[in-house]
mmCIF file of N, CA, C and O in Angstrom:
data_model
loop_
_atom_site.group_PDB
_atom_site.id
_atom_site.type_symbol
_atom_site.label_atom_id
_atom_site.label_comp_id
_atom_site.label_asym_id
_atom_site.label_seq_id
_atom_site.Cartn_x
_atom_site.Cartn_y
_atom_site.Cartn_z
ATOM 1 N N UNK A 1 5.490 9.747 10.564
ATOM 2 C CA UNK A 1 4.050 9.774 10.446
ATOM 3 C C UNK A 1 3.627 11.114 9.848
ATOM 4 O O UNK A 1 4.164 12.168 10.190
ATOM 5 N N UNK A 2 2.749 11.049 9.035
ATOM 6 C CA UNK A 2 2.236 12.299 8.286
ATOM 7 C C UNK A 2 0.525 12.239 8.515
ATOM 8 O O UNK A 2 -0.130 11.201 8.619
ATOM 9 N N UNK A 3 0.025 13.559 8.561
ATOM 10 C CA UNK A 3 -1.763 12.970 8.289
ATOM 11 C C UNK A 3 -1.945 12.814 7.013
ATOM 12 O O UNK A 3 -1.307 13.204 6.034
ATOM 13 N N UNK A 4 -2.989 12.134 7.150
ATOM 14 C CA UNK A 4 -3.611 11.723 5.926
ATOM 15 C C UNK A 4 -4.026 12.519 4.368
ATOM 16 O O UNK A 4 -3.814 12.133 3.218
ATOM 17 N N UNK A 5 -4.542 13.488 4.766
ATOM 18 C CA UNK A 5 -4.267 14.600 4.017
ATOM 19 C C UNK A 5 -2.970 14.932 3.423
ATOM 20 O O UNK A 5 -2.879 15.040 2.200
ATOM 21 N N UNK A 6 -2.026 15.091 4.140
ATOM 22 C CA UNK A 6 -0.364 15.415 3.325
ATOM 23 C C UNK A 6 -0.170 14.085 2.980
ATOM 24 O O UNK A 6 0.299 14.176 1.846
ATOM 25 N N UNK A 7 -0.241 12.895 3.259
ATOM 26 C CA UNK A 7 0.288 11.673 2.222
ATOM 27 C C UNK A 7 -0.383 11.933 1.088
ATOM 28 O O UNK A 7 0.413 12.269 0.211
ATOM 29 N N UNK A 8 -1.630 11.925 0.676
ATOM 30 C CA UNK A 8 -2.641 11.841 -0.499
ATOM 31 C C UNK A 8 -2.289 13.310 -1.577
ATOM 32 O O UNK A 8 -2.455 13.400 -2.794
ATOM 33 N N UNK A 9 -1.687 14.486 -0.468
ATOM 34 C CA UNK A 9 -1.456 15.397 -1.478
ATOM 35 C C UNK A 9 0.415 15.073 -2.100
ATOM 36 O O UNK A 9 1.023 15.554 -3.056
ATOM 37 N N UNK A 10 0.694 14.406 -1.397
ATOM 38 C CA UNK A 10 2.406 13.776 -1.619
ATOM 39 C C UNK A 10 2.333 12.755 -2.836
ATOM 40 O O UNK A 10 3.132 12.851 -3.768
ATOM 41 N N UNK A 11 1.421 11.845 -2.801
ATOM 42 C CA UNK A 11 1.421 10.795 -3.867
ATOM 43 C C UNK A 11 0.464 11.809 -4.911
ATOM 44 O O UNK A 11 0.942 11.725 -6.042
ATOM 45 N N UNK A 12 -0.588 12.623 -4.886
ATOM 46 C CA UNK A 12 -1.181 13.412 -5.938
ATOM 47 C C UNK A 12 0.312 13.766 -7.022
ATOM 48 O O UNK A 12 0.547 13.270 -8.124
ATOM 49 N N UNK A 13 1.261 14.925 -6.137
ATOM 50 C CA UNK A 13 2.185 15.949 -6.972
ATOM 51 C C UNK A 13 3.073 14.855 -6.806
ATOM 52 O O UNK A 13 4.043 15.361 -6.241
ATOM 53 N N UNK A 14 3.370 13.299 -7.020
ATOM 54 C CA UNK A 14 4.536 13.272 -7.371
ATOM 55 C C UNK A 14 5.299 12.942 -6.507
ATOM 56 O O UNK A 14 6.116 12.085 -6.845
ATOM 57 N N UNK A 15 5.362 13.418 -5.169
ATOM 58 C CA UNK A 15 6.437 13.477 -4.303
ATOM 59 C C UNK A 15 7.340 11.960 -3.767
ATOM 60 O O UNK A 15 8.549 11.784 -3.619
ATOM 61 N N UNK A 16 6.252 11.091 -3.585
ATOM 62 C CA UNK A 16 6.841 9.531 -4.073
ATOM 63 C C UNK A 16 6.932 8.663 -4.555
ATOM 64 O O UNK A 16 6.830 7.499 -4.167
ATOM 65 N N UNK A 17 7.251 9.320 -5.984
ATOM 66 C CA UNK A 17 7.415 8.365 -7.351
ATOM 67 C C UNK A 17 8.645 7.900 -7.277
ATOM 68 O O UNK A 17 8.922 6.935 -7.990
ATOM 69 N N UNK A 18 9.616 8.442 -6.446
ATOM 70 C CA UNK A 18 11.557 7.669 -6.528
ATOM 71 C C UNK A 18 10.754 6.745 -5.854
ATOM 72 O O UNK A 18 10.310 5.877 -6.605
ATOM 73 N N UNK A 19 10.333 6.623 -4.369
ATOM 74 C CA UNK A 19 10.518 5.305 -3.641
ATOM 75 C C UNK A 19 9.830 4.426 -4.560
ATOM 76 O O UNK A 19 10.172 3.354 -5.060
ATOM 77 N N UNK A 20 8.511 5.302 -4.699
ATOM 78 C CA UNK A 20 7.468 3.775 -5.149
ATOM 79 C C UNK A 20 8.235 3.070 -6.566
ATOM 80 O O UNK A 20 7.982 1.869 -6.659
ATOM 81 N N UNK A 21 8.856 3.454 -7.338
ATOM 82 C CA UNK A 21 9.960 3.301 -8.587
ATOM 83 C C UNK A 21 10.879 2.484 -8.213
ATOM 84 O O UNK A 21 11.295 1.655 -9.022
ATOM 85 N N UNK A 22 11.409 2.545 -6.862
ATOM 86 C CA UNK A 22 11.963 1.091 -6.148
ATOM 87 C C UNK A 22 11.538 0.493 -5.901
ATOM 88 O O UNK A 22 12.083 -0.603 -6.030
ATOM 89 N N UNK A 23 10.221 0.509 -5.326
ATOM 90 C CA UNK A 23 9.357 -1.016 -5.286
ATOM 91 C C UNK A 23 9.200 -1.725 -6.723
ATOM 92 O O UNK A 23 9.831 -2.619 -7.288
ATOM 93 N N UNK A 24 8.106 -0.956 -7.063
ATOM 94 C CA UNK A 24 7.530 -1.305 -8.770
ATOM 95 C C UNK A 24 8.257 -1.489 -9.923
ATOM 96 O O UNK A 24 8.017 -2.343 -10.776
ATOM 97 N N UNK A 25 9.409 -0.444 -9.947
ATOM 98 C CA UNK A 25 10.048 -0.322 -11.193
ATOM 99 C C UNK A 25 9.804 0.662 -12.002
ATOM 100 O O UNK A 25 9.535 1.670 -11.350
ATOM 101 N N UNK A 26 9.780 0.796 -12.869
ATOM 102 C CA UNK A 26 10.031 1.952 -13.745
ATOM 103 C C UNK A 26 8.848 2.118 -14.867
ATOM 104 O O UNK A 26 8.972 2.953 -15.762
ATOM 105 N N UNK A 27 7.731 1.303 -14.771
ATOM 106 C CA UNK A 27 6.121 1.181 -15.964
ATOM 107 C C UNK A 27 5.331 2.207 -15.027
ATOM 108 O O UNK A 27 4.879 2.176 -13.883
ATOM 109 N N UNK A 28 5.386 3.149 -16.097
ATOM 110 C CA UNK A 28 4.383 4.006 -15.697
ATOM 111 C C UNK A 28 3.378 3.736 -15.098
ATOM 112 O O UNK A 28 3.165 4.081 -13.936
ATOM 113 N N UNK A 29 2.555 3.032 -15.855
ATOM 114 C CA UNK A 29 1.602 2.177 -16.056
ATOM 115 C C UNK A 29 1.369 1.964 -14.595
ATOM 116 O O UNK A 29 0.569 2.693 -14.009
ATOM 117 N N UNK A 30 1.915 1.160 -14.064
ATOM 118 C CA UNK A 30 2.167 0.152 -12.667
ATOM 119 C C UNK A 30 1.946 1.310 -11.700
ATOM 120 O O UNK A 30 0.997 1.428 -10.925
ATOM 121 N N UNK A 31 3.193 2.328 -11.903
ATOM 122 C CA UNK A 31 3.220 3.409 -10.811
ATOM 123 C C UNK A 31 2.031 4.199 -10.225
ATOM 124 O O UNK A 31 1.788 4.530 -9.064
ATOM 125 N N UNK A 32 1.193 4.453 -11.674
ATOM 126 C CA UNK A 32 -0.359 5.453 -11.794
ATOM 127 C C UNK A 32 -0.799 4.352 -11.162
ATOM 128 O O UNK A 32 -0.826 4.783 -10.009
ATOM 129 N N UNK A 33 -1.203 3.117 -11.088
ATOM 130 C CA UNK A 33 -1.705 1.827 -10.433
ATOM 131 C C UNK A 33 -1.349 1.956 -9.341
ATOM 132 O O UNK A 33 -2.375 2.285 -8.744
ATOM 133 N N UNK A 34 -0.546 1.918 -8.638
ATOM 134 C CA UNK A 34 -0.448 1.415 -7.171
ATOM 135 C C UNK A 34 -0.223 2.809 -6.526
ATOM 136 O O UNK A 34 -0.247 2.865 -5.297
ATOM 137 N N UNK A 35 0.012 4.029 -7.302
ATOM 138 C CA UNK A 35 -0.166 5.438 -6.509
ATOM 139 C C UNK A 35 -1.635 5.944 -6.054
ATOM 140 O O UNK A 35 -2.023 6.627 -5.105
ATOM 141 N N UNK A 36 -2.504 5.098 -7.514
ATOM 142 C CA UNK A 36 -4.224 5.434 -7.367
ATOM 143 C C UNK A 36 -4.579 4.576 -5.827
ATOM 144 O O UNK A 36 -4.918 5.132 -4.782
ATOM 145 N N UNK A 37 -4.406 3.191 -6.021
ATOM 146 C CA UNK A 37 -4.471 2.280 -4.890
ATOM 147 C C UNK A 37 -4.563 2.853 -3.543
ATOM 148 O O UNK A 37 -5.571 3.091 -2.878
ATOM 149 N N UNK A 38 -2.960 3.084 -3.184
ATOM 150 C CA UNK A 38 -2.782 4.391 -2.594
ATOM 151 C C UNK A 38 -3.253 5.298 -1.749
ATOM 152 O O UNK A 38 -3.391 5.310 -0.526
ATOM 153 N N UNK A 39 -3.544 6.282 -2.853
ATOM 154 C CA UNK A 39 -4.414 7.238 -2.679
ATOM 155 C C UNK A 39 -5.948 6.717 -2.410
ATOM 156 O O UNK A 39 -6.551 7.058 -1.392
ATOM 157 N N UNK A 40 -6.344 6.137 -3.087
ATOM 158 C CA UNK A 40 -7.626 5.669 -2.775
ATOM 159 C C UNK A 40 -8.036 4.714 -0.938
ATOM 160 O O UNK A 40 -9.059 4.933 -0.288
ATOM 161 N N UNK A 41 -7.146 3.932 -0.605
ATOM 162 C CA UNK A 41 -6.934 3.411 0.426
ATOM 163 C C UNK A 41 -7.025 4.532 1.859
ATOM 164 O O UNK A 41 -7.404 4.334 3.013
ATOM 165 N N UNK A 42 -6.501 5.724 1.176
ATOM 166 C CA UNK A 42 -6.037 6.886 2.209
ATOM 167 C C UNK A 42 -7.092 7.640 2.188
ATOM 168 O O UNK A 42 -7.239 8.072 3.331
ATOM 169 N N UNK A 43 -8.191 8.166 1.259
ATOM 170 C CA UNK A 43 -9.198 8.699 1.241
ATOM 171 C C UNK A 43 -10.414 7.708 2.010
ATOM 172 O O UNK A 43 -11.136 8.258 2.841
ATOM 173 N N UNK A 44 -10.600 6.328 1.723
ATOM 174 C CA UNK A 44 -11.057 5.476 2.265
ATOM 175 C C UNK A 44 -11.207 5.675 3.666
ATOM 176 O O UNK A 44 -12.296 5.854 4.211
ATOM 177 N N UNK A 45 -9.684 5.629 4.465
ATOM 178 C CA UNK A 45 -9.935 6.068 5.861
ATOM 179 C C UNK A 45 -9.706 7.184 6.049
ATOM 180 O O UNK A 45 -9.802 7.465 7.243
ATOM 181 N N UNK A 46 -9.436 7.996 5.424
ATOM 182 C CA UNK A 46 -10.128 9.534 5.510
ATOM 183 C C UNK A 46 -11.760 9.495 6.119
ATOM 184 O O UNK A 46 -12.239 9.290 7.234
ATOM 185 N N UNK A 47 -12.075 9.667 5.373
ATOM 186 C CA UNK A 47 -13.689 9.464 5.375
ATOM 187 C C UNK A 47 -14.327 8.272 6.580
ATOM 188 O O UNK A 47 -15.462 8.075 7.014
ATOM 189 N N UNK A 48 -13.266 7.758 6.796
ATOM 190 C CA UNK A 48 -14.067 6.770 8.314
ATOM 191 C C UNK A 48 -13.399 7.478 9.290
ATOM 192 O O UNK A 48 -14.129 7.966 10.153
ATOM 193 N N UNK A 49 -12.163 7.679 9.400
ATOM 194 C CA UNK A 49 -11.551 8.120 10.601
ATOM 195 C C UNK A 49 -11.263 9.688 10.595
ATOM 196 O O UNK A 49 -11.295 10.217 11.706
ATOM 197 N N UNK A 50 -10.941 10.636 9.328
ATOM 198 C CA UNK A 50 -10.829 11.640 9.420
ATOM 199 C C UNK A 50 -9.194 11.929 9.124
ATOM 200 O O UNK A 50 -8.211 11.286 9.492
ATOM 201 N N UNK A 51 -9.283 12.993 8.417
ATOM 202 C CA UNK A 51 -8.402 13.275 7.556
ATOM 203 C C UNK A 51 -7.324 14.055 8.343
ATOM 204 O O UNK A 51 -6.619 14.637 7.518
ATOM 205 N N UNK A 52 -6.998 14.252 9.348
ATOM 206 C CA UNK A 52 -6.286 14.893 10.266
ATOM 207 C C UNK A 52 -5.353 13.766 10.906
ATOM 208 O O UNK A 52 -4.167 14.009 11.128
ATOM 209 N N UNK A 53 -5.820 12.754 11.142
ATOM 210 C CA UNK A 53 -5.209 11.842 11.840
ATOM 211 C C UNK A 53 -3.716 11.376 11.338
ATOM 212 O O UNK A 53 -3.584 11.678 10.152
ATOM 213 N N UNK A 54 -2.813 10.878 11.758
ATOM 214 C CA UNK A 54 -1.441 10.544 11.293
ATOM 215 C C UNK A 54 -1.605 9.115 11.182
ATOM 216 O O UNK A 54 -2.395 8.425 11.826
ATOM 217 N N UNK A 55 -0.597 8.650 10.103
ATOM 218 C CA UNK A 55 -0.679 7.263 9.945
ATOM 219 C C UNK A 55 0.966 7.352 9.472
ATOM 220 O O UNK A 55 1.756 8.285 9.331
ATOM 221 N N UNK A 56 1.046 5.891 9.309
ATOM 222 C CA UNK A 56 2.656 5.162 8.769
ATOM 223 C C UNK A 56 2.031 3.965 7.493
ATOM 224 O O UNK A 56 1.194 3.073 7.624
ATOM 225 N N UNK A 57 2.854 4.407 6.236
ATOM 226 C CA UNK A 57 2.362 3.331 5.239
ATOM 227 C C UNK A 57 3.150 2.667 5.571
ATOM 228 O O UNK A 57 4.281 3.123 5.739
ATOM 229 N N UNK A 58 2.852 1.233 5.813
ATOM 230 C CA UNK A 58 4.345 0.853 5.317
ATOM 231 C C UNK A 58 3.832 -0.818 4.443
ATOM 232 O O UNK A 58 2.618 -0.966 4.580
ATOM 233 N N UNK A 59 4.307 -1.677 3.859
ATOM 234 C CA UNK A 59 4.388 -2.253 2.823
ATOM 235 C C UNK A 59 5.297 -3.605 3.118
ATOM 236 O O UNK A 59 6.474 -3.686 3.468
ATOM 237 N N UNK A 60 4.257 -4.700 2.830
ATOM 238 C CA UNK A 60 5.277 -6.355 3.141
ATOM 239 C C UNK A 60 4.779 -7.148 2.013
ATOM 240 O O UNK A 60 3.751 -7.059 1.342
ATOM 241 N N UNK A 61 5.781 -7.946 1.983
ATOM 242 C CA UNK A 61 5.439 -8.405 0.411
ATOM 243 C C UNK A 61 4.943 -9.521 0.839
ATOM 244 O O UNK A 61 4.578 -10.127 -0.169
ATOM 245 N N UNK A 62 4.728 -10.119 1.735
ATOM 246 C CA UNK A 62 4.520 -11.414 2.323
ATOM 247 C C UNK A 62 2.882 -11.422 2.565
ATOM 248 O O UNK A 62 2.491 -10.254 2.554
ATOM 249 N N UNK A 63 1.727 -12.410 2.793
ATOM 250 C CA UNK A 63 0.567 -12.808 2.886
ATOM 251 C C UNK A 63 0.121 -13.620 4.085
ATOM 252 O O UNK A 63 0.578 -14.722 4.389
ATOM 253 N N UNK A 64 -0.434 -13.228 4.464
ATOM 254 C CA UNK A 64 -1.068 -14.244 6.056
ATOM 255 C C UNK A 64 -2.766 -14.327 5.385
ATOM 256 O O UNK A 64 -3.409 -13.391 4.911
ATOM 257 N N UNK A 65 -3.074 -15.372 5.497
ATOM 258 C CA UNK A 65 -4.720 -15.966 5.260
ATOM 259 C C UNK A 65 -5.372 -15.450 6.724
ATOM 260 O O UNK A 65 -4.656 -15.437 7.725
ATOM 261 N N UNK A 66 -6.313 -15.166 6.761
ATOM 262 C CA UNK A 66 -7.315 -14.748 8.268
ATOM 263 C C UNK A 66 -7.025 -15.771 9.194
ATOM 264 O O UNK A 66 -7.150 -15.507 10.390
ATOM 265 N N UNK A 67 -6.632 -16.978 8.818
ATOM 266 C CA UNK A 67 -7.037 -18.305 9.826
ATOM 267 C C UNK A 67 -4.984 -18.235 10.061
ATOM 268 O O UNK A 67 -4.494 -19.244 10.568
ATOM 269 N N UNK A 68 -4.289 -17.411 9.788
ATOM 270 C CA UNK A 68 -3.119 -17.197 10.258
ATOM 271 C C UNK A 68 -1.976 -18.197 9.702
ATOM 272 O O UNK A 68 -0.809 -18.314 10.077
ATOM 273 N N UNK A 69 -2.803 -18.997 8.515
ATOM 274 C CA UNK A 69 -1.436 -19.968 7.924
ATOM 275 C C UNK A 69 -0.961 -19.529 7.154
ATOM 276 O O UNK A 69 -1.809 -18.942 6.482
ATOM 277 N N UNK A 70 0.190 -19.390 6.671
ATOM 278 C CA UNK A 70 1.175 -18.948 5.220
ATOM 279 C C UNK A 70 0.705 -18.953 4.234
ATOM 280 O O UNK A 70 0.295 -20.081 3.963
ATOM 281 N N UNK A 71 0.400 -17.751 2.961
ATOM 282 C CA UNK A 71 0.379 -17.964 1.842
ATOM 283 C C UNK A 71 1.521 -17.541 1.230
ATOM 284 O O UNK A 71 1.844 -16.359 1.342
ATOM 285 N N UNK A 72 2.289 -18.418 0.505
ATOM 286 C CA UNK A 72 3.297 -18.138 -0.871
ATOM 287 C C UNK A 72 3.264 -17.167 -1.534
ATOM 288 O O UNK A 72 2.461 -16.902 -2.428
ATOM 289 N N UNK A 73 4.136 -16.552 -1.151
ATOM 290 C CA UNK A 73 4.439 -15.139 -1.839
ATOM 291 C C UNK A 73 4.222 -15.119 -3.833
ATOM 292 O O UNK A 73 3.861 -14.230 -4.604
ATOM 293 N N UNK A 74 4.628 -16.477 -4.031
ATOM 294 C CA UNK A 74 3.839 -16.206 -5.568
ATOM 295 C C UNK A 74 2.571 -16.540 -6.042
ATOM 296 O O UNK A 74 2.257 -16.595 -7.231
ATOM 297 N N UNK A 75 1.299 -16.930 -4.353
ATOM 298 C CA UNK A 75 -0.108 -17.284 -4.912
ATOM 299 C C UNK A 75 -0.105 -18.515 -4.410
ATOM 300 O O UNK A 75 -1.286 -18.632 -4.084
ATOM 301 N N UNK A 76 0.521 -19.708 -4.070
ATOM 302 C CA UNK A 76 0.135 -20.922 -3.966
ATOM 303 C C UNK A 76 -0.018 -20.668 -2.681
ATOM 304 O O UNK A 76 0.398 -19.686 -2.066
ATOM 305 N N UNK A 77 -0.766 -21.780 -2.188
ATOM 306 C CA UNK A 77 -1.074 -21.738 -0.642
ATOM 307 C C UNK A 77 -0.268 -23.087 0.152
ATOM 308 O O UNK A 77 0.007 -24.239 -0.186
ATOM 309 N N UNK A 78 -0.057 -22.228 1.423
ATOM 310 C CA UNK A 78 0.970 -23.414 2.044
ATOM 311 C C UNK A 78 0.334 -24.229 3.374
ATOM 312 O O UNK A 78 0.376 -23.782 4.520
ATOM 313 N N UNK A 79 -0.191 -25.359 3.033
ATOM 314 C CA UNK A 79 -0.838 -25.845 4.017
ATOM 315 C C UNK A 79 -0.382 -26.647 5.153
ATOM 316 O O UNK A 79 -0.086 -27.773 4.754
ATOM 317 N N UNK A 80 -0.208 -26.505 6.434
ATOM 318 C CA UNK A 80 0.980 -26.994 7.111
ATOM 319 C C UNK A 80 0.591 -28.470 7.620
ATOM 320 O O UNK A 80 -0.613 -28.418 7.874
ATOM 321 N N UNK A 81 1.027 -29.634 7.854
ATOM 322 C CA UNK A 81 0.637 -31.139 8.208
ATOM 323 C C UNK A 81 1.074 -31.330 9.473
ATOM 324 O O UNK A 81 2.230 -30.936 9.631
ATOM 325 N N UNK A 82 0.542 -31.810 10.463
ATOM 326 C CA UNK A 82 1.300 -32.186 11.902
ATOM 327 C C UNK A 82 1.820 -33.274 11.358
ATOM 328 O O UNK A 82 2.543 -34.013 12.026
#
């Protein structure tokens, strides 16, 4: 766990472009994208909860709908039948 503040200055300089480069891959492009995301997400609750606080990113590739049924990891929706 890190506060919020040192993650946002970690993804600013760089510091986790190897991992996120294992998720994403190697398009710049993508990386500046989901580092802004990111960062932006972390300033977000900065500003509600306060920038001191510690958090854990962590990242699932998988989708739950609010009403708790499966969505398909490539977009289709999985509707379950008794």
């Amino acid at each position: 766990m890190l506060k919020v503040s040192s993650w946002i200055q970690s993804l600013e300089k760089g510091a986790a472009d190897e991992i996120l480069r294992g998720i994403y891959g190697e398009d710049d492009r993508l990386l500046k994208e989901r580092t802004s995301a990111y960062v932006g997400l972390l300033t977000a609750f900065a500003e509600q909860f306060g920038e001191n606080n510690e958090v854990i990113i962590s990242r699932s590739p998988g989708r739950l709908n609010l009403m708790g049924r499966h969505v398909d990891h490539r977009g289709g929706h999985v509707n379950p039948i008794a």
